[in-house]
XYZ file of C-alpha atoms in Angstrom:
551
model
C 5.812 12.247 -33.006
C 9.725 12.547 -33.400
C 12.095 13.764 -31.151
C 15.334 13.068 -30.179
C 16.910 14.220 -26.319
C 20.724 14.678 -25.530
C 21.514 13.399 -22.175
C 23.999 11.710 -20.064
C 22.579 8.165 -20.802
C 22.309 6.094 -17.787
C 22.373 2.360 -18.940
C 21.931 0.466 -16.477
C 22.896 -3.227 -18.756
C 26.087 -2.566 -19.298
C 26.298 -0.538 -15.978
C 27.608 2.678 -17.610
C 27.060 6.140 -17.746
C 28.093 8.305 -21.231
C 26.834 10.980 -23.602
C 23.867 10.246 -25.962
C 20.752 11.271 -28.178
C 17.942 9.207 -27.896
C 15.622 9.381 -30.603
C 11.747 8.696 -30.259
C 9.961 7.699 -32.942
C 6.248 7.390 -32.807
C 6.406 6.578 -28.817
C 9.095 4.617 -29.425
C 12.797 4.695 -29.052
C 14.569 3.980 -32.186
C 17.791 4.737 -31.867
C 20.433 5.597 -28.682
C 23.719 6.521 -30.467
C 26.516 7.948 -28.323
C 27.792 11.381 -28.698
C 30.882 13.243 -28.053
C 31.094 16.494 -26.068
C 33.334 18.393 -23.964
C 29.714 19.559 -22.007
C 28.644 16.497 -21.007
C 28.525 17.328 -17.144
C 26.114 20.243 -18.013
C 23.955 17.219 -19.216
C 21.144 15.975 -17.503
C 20.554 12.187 -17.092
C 18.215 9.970 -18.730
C 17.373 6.626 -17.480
C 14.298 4.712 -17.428
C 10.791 5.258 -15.341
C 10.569 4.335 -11.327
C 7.864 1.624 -11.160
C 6.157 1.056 -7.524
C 6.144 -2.578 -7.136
C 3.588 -3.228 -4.847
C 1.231 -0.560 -3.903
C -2.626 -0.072 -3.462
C -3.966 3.011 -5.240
C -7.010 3.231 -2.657
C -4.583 3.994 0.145
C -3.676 7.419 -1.652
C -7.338 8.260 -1.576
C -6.866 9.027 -5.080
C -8.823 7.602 -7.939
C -6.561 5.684 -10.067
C -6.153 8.924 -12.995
C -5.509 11.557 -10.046
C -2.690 9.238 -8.486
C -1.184 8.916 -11.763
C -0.905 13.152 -12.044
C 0.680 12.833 -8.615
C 3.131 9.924 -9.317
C 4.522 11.145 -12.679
C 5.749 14.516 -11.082
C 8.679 12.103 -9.396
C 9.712 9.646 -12.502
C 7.135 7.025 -11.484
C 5.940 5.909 -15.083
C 3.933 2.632 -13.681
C 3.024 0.831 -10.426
C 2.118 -2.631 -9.708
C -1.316 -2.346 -8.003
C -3.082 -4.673 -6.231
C -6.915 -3.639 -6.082
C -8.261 -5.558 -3.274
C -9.284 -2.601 -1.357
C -12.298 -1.578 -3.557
C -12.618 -5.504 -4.062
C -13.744 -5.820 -0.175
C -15.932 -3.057 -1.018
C -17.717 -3.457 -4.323
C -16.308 -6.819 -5.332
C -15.540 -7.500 -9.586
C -17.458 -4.240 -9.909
C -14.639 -2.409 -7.843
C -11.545 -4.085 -9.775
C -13.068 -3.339 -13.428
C -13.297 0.659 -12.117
C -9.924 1.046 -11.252
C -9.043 -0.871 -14.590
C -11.399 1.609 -16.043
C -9.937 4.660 -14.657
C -6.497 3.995 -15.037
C -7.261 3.826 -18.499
C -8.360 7.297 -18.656
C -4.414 8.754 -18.121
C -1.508 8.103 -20.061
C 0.007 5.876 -17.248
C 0.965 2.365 -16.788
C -1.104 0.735 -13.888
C -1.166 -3.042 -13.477
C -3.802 -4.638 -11.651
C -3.704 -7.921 -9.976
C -6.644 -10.408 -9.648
C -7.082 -9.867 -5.783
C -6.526 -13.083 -4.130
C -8.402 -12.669 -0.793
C -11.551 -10.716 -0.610
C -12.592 -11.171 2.011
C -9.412 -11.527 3.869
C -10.616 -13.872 6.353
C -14.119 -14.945 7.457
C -13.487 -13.376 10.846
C -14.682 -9.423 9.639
C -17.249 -8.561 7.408
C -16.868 -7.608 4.026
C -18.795 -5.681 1.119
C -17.952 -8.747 -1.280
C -16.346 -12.078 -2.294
C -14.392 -13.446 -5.185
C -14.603 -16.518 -5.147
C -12.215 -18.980 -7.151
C -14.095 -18.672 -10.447
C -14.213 -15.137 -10.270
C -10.552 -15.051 -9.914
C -9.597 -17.520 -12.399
C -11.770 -15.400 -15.152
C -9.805 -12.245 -14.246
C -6.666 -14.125 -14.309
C -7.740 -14.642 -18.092
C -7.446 -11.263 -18.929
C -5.297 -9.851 -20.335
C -4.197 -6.326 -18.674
C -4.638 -8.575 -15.061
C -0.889 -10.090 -14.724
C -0.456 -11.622 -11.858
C -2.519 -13.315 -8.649
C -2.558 -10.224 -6.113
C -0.925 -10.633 -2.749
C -1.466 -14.505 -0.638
C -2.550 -12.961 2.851
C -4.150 -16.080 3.718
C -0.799 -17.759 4.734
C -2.399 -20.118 6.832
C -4.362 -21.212 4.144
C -1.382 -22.361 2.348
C 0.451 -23.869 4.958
C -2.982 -25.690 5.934
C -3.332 -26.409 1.777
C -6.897 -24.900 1.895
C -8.746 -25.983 -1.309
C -10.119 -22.491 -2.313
C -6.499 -21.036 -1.638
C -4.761 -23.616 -3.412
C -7.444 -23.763 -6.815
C -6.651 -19.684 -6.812
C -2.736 -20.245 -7.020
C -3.677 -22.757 -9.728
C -5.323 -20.891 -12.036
C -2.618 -18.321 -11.852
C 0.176 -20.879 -12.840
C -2.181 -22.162 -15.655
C -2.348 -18.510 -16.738
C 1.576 -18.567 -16.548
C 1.233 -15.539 -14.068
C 2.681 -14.677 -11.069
C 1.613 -15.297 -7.625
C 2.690 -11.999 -4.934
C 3.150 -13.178 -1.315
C 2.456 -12.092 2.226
C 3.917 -13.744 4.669
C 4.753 -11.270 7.821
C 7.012 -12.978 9.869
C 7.398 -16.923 8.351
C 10.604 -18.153 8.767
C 12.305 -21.971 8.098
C 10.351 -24.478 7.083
C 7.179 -22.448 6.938
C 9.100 -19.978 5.031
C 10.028 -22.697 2.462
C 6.146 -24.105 2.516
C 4.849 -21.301 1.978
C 6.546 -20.268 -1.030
C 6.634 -23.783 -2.604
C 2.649 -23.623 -1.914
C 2.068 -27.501 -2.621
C 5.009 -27.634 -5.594
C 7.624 -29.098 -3.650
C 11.309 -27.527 -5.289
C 9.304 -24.771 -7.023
C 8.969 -21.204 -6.455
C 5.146 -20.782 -6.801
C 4.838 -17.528 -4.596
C 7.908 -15.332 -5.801
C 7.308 -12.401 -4.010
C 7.018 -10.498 -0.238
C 6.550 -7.285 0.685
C 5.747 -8.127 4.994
C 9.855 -8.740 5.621
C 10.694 -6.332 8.317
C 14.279 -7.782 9.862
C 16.881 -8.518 7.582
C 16.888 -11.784 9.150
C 13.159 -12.972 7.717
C 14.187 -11.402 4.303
C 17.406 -13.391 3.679
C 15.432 -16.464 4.759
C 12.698 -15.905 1.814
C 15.925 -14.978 -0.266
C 17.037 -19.011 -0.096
C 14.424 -20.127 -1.202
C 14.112 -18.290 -4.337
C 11.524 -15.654 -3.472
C 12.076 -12.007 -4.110
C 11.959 -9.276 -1.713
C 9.617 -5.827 -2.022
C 11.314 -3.671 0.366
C 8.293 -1.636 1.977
C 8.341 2.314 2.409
C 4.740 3.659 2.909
C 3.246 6.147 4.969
C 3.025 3.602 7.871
C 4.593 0.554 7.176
C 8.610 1.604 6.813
C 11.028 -1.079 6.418
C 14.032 0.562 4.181
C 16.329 0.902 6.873
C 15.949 -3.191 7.807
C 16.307 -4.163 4.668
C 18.390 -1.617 2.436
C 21.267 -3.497 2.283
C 20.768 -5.959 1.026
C 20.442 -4.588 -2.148
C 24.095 -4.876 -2.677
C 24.333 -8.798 -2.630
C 20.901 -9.822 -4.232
C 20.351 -7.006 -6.893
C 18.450 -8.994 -8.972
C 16.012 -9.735 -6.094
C 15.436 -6.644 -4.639
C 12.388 -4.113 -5.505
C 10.952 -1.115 -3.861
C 6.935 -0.676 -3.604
C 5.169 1.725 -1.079
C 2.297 -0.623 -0.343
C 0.131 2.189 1.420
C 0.788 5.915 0.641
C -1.089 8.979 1.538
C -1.982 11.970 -0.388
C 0.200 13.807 1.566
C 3.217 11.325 1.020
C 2.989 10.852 -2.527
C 3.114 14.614 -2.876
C 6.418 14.850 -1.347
C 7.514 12.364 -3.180
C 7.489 8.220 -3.952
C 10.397 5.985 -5.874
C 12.595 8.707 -6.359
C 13.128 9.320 -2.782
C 14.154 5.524 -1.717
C 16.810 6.053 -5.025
C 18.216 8.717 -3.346
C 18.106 7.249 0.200
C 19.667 4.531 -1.052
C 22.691 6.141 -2.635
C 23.130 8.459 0.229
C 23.878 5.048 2.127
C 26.405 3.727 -0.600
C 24.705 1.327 -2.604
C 26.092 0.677 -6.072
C 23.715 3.001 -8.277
C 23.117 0.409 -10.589
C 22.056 -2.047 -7.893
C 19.113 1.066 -6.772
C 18.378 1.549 -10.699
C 17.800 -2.334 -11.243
C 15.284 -2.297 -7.996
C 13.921 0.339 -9.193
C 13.044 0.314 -12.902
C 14.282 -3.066 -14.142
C 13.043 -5.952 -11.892
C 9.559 -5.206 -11.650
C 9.570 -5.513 -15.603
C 10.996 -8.649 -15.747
C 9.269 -10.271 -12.752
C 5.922 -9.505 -13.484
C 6.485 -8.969 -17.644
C 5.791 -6.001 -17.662
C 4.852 -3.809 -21.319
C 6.956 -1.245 -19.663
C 10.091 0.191 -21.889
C 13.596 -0.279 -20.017
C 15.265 1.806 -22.659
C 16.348 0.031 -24.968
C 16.142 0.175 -28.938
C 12.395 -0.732 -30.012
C 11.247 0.116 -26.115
C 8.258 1.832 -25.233
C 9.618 5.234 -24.591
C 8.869 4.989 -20.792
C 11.628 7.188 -19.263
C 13.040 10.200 -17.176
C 15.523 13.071 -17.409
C 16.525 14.125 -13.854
C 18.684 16.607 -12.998
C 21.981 14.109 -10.845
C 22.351 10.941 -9.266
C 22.002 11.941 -6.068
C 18.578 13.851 -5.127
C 16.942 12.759 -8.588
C 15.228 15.327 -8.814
C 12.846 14.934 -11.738
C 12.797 17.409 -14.670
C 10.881 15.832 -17.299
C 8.670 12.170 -17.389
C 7.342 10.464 -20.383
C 5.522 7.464 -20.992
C 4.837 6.137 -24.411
C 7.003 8.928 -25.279
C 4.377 11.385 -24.214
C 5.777 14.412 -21.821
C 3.335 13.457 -18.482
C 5.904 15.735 -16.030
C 7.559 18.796 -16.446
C 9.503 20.725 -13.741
C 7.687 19.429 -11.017
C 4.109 20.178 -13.164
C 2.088 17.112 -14.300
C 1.220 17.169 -17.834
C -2.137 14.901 -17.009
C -5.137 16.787 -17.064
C -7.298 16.605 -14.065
C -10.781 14.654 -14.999
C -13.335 13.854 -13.601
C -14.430 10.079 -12.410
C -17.889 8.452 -11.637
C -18.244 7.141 -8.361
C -19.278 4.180 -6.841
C -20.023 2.924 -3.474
C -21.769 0.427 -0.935
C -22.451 1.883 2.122
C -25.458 0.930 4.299
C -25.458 2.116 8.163
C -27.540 4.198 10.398
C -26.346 7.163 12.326
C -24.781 5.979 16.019
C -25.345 7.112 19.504
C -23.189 7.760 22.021
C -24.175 4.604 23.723
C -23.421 2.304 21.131
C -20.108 2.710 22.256
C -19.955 1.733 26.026
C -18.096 -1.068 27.477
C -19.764 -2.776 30.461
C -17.011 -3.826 33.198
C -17.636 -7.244 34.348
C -14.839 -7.399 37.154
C -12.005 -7.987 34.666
C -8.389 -7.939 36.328
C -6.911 -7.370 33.100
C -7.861 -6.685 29.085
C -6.044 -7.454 26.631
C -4.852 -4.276 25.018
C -3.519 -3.930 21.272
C -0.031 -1.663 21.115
C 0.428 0.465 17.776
C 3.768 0.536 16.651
C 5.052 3.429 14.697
C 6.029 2.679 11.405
C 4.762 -1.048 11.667
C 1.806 -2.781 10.681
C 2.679 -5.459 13.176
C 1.179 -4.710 16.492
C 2.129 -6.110 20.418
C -0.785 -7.647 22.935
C -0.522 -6.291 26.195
C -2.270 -7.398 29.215
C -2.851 -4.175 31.493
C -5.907 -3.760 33.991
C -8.725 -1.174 32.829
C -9.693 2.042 33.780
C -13.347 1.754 35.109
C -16.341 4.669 35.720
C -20.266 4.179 36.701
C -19.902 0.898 35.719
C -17.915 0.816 32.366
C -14.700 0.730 30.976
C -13.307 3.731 29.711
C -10.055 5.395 27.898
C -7.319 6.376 29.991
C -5.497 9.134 28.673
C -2.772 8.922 31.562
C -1.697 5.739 30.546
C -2.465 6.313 26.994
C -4.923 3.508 26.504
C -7.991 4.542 24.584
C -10.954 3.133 23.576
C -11.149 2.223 19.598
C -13.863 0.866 17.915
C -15.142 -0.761 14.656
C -18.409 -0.059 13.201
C -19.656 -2.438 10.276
C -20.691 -0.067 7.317
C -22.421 -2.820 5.370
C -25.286 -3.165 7.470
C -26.509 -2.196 11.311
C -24.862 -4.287 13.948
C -23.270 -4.162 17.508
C -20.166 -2.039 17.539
C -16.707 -3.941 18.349
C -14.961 -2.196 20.794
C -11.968 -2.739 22.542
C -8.678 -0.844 23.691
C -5.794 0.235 21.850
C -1.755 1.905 23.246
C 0.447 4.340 21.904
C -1.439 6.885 19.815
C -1.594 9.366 21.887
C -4.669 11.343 21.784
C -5.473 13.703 24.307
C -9.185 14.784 23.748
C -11.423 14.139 20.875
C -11.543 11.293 18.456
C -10.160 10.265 14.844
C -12.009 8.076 12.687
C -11.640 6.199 8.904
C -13.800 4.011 6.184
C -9.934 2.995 5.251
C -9.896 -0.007 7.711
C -7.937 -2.797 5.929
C -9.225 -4.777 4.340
C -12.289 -4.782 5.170
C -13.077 -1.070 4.999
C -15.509 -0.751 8.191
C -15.228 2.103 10.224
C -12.336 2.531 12.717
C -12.153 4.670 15.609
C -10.358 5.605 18.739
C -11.083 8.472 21.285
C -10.860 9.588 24.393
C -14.461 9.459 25.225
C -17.589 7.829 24.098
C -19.567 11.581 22.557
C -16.215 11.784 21.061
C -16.213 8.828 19.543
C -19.511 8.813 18.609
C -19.033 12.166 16.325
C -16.281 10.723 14.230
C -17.721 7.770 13.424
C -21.269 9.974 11.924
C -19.564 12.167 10.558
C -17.916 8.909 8.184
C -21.363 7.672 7.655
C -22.740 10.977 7.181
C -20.115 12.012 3.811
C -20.547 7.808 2.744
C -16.653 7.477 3.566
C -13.831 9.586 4.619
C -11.787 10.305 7.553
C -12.920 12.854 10.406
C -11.312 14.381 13.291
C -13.202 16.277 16.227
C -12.204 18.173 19.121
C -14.453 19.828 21.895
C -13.947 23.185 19.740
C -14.117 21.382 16.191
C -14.161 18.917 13.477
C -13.113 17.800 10.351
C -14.083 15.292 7.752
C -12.569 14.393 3.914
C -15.179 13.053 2.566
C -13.889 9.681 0.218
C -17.008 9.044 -1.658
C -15.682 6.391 -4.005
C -16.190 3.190 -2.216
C -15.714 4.912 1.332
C -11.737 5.080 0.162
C -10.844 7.567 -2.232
C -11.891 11.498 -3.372
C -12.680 11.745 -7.430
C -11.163 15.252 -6.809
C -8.191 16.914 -7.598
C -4.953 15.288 -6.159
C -3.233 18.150 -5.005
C -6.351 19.461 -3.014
C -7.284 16.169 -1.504
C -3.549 16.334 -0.304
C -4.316 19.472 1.227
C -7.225 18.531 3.045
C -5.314 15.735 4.283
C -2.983 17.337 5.947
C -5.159 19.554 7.559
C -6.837 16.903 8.959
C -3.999 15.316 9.895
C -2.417 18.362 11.657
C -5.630 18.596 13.692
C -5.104 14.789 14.655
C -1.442 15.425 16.033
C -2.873 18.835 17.568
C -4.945 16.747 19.865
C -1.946 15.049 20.642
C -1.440 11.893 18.767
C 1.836 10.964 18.538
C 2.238 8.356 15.478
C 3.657 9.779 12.198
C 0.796 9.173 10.206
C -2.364 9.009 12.930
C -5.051 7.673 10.336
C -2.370 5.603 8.277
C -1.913 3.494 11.741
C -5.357 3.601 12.281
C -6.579 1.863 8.827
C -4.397 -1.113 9.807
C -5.553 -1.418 13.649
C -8.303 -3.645 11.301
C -6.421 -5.789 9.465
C -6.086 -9.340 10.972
C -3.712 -11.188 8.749
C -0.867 -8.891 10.464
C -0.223 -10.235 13.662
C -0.429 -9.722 17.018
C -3.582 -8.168 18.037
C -6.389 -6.680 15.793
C -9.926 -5.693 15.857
C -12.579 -6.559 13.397
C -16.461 -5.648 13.717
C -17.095 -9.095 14.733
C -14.483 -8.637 17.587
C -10.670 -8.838 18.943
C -8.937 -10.866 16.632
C -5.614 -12.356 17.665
C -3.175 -13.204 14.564
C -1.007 -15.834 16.209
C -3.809 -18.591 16.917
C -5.633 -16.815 13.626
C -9.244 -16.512 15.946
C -11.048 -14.534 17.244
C -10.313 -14.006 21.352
C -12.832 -11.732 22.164
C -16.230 -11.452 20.189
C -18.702 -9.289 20.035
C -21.594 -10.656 22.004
C-alpha cells in the first residue's frame, strides 16, 4: 500500500498550518514534505484521528465492531474504553469479548482492567473481579491502564482490596483513571495521591462538573476528561479551561447512545469549542494528542514513522469529516463507513421470572414524608427531596400532578423482592419506560405512572433477555439488547433507528429529560451522589449506605 495525499497539513507541534503531501507507506507515514501552491485554500485539511478518552462502548448498545462503523464516520480513529459494564454482567468472560470484538474491525479500542465490579456491595451484580483477576489483566498487554476508581471512599478509607488493585497497576507501569464526583481540598489531594504521599497515582477524572472542582484536581497534578455524553454534559462548565491547561485537558463521552453517536461524537466538541474561541491547537491537543501520551497509546499523531491514524476534513470550523484512516486503511468516506457490518456471537446472564403487577406495590405505613430522588437533566448527580406521598386503598402511588412517579429495580440475576421507591422530574404522563442498562449493575430499572404499567415494561426486558421498552395504554415498544442485557449484535445504523423510535414514544408520553432512558440507566448507580436506588434498596451516596432497604 502506497499513497501519498495533498492537504493543508495541520501540525499541531509546531502549531502551524501549511501545504503538504503526506506519503503512506505500508500503513505508515513516511514522509510529510511541504509543498508550494497558489491553491492551497481549495485544500482540505489533514490532521490526526479524534480519540474518545473515556467512554463505555456498552452505553452505545453497540457491540464493540458496530460502534467502530459508527465512530469512524466523524474522525474518531480510537477510544479509550473502559469495559466494566459487561464486567458486572459476565465478569473476565465479558472483558475478553469486547477485546475479542474490537479485534474484528480495523479500529483502535483500548480496554481497561475494570477496577470495580461490583461497584459496591450495596446492589447485586452478575460478577466480581477480584484483585488477582485484575492484576492478571493488568499483565496484558492490549489492557493499558486500571479502569476508572469509583470506589472513592475506598481510597480515602485505604481499603486493602482497593489499594492492592492500584498496586498492581503501578507495578505494571500503567495508569490508574479516577472518579471522584465532587472531592474537593484535602480529599481531592488524598484521593489522587491514593497512599503515595507527593505522587500522582490517579491521573485522571472525568465526574468534574463546576469549573471550581476541576481546577482543584488541576493542582494537584491530575488531568481533566471533560464529559459530553448523552446524559452526563459538562462542556459548557468546563470548556475553558482548555486555554490555560492544554496539556491537561481531554474530551471523552463516557455514555453515548446510538442515536448520539450517529449525529456525531469528537468532532462536534472540536467544533463547539472553536465556535467559543479556543486556540485550535489547544482543541486539537485535547483531542488527538493527550490521550496518546497519557495513556501510551500505539496510536499515530502524524508524524514521520507514525501509524497512519488520521483525517482529511473539509475546515476548521464544522470539521466535517471527508475521509478517515487508520493504519492507513480508508475506514470513512463522505459520511459512509468503509467497515463492513459483521456479525458477533452473543453472550449473556440473565435469570428472572416474569413479574406481576403486584410485585410492584408500595404499602403506606403512615409516612409524613419519603424521601424522593430528583433527576437532573444533563447530570448524573441527583438531589434528595423530602415531599409527603400520594396514597390510594392503602398504598403509595405515582403522582403525575406533582410529577413524582414510582420507579423500580428488578434484580435480573435471580428472583427477589422488587426495590421500589419514588423518583422527580421525568415527566411521564401515562405508561412506563424501562432498561437492563442500569449502571453498573445492569438490573432492571423502571418508572411509571402506574403499577400494570410498570409491570409491562419491566416483562417485556425479561422477555427479549435485555433491552429497553416503552408502553402506553395504546402500545409498546421494546429493543431487544441481547448481548449481556446491554447491547444489539445488529447493524448500527438500525439499532439507532429503533432507538429513536423508542425514544420518541418515551417523550410522547410526556417525559421531559433529553435522553429519557440515558437518565434512567444512571437512577442505579450509587457511587454518584445524592440519592440512588439499587435492588437491595434506596441508597444514599453522601453517608455511602443504604437508607431504605428492601425488607
Amino acid at each position: 500500500m502506497h499513497f501519498t495525499i495533498n492537504a493543508q497539513l495541520v501540525d499541531i507541534w509546531k502549531k502551524k498550518i501549511y501545504p503538504a503531501a503526506i506519503t503512506v507507506v505500508n500503513g505508515k507515514i513516511e514522509t510529510i514534505a511541504p509543498v508550494e501552491t497558489e491553491a492551497a485554500g481549495q485544500l482540505p485539511y489533514i490532521l490526526p484521528g479524534f480519540i474518545d478518552s473515556h467512554v463505555h462502548i456498552e452505553s452505545s448498545m453497540l457491540v464493540p465492531c458496530q460502534f467502530a462503523r459508527l465512530a469512524v464516520v466523524h474522525g474518531t480513529v480510537a477510544t479509550v474504553s473502559d469495559p466494566h459494564e459487561i464486567a458486572n454482567v459476565c465478569g473476565i468472560e465479558g472483558v475478553e469479548y469486547m477485546i475479542e470484538n474490537g479485534k474484528t474491525v480495523p479500529f483502535k479500542f483500548f480496554f481497561g482492567a475494570p477496577s470495580c465490579v461490583p461497584a459496591t456491595i450495596f446492589e447485586t451484580a452478575g460478577a466480581t473481579l477480584d484483585t488477582g483477576q485484575v492484576a492478571a489483566l493488568l499483565q496484558k498487554e492490549e489492557i493499558p491502564y486500571l479502569s476508572e476508581m469509583m470506589n472513592f471512599p475506598g481510597v480515602l478509607y485505604n481499603d486493602p482490596a482497593v489499594m492492592k488493585k492500584i498496586a498492581a497497576a503501578r507495578q505494571a507501569g500503567k495508569p490508574v483513571d479516577g472518579h471522584a464526583p465532587g472531592l474537593r481540598g484535602e480529599q481531592a489531594r488524598k484521593y489522587i495521591e491514593a497512599g503515595e504521599p507527593g505522587q500522582v497515582t490517579i491521573s485522571t477524572d472525568h465526574e468534574c462538573f463546576t469549573r471550581e472542582e476541576a481546577l482543584d484536581k488541576l493542582q494537584y497534578g491530575m488531568k481533566i476528561i471533560i464529559r459530553e455524553g448523552s446524559a452526563a454534559r459538562n462542556f459548557e462548565a468546563l470548556i475553558d479551561l482548555l486555554n490555560d491547561h492544554p496539556q491537561h485537558i481531554m474530551f471523552g463521552s463516557d455514555d453515548k447512545h446510538p442515536d448520539s453517536l450517529v449525529a456525531g461524537h469528537i468532532n462536534q466538541l472540536c467544533a463547539r469549542a472553536v465556535a467559543k474561541g479556543i486556540d485550535i491547537f489547544n482543541v486539537l491537543q485535547a483531542a488527538c494528542v493527550n490521550p496518546v501520551l497519557h495513556y501510551k497509546l500505539p496510536v499515530g499523531l502524524l508524524q514521520p514513522g507514525d501509524a497512519a491514524d488520521f483525517i482529511v476534513i473539509a475546515d476548521l470550523k464544522q470539521f466535517n469529516v471527508l475521509q478517515t484512516y487508520i493504519n492507513g486503511e480508508l475506514v470513512a468516506d463522505k459520511g459512509n463507513p468503509k467497515i463492513e457490518s459483521k456479525p458477533s456471537r452473543v453472550i449473556n446472564n440473565f435469570n428472572c421470572n416474569i413479574k406481576t403487577a403486584a410485585d410492584f406495590q408500595l404499602r403506606y405505613n403512615g409516612e409524613k414524608e419519603i424521601a424522593v430522588i430528583e433527576a437532573l437533566d444533563g447530570q448524573l448527580i441527583t438531589n434528595k427531596l423530602m415531599l409527603a406521598p400520594k396514597t390510594s386503598d392503602g398504598l403509595m402511588v405515582s403522582d403525575t400532578e406533582r410529577d413524582i412517579l414510582k420507579i423500580a429495580v428488578v434484580n435480573r440475576y435471580a428472583n427477589a423482592v422488587v426495590a421500589i421507591s419514588f423518583i422527580k422530574n421525568t415527566g411521564l404522563q401515562q405508561g412506563a419506560i424501562a432498561s437492563s442498562v442500569a449502571h453498573d449493575s445492569h438490573n432492571i430499572v423502571a418508572v411509571g405512572v402506574d403499577d400494570d404499567s410498570l409491570c409491562q415494561a419491566v416483562n417485556l426486558v425479561i422477555e427479549q433477555q435485555g433491552g429497553v421498552s416503552c408502553v402506553s395504554p395504546q402500545a409498546s415498544l421494546v429493543l431487544p439488547l441481547p448481548v449481556a442485557g446491554l447491547m444489539s449484535a445488529e447493524d448500527g445504523y438500525e439499532v439507532a433507528n429503533a432507538y429513536t423510535t423508542i425514544d420518541a414514544m418515551a417523550k410522547s408520553q410526556g417525559a421531559t429529560l433529553s435522553a429519557p432512558f440515558m437518565t434512567l440507566s444512571f437512577m442505579a448507580l450509587l457511587v454518584i451522589p445524592h440519592l440512588k436506588l439499587s435492588d437491595l434498596g434506596l441508597f444514599d451516596g453522601d453517608s455511602f449506605q443504604l437508607v431504605k432497604a428492601v425488607q
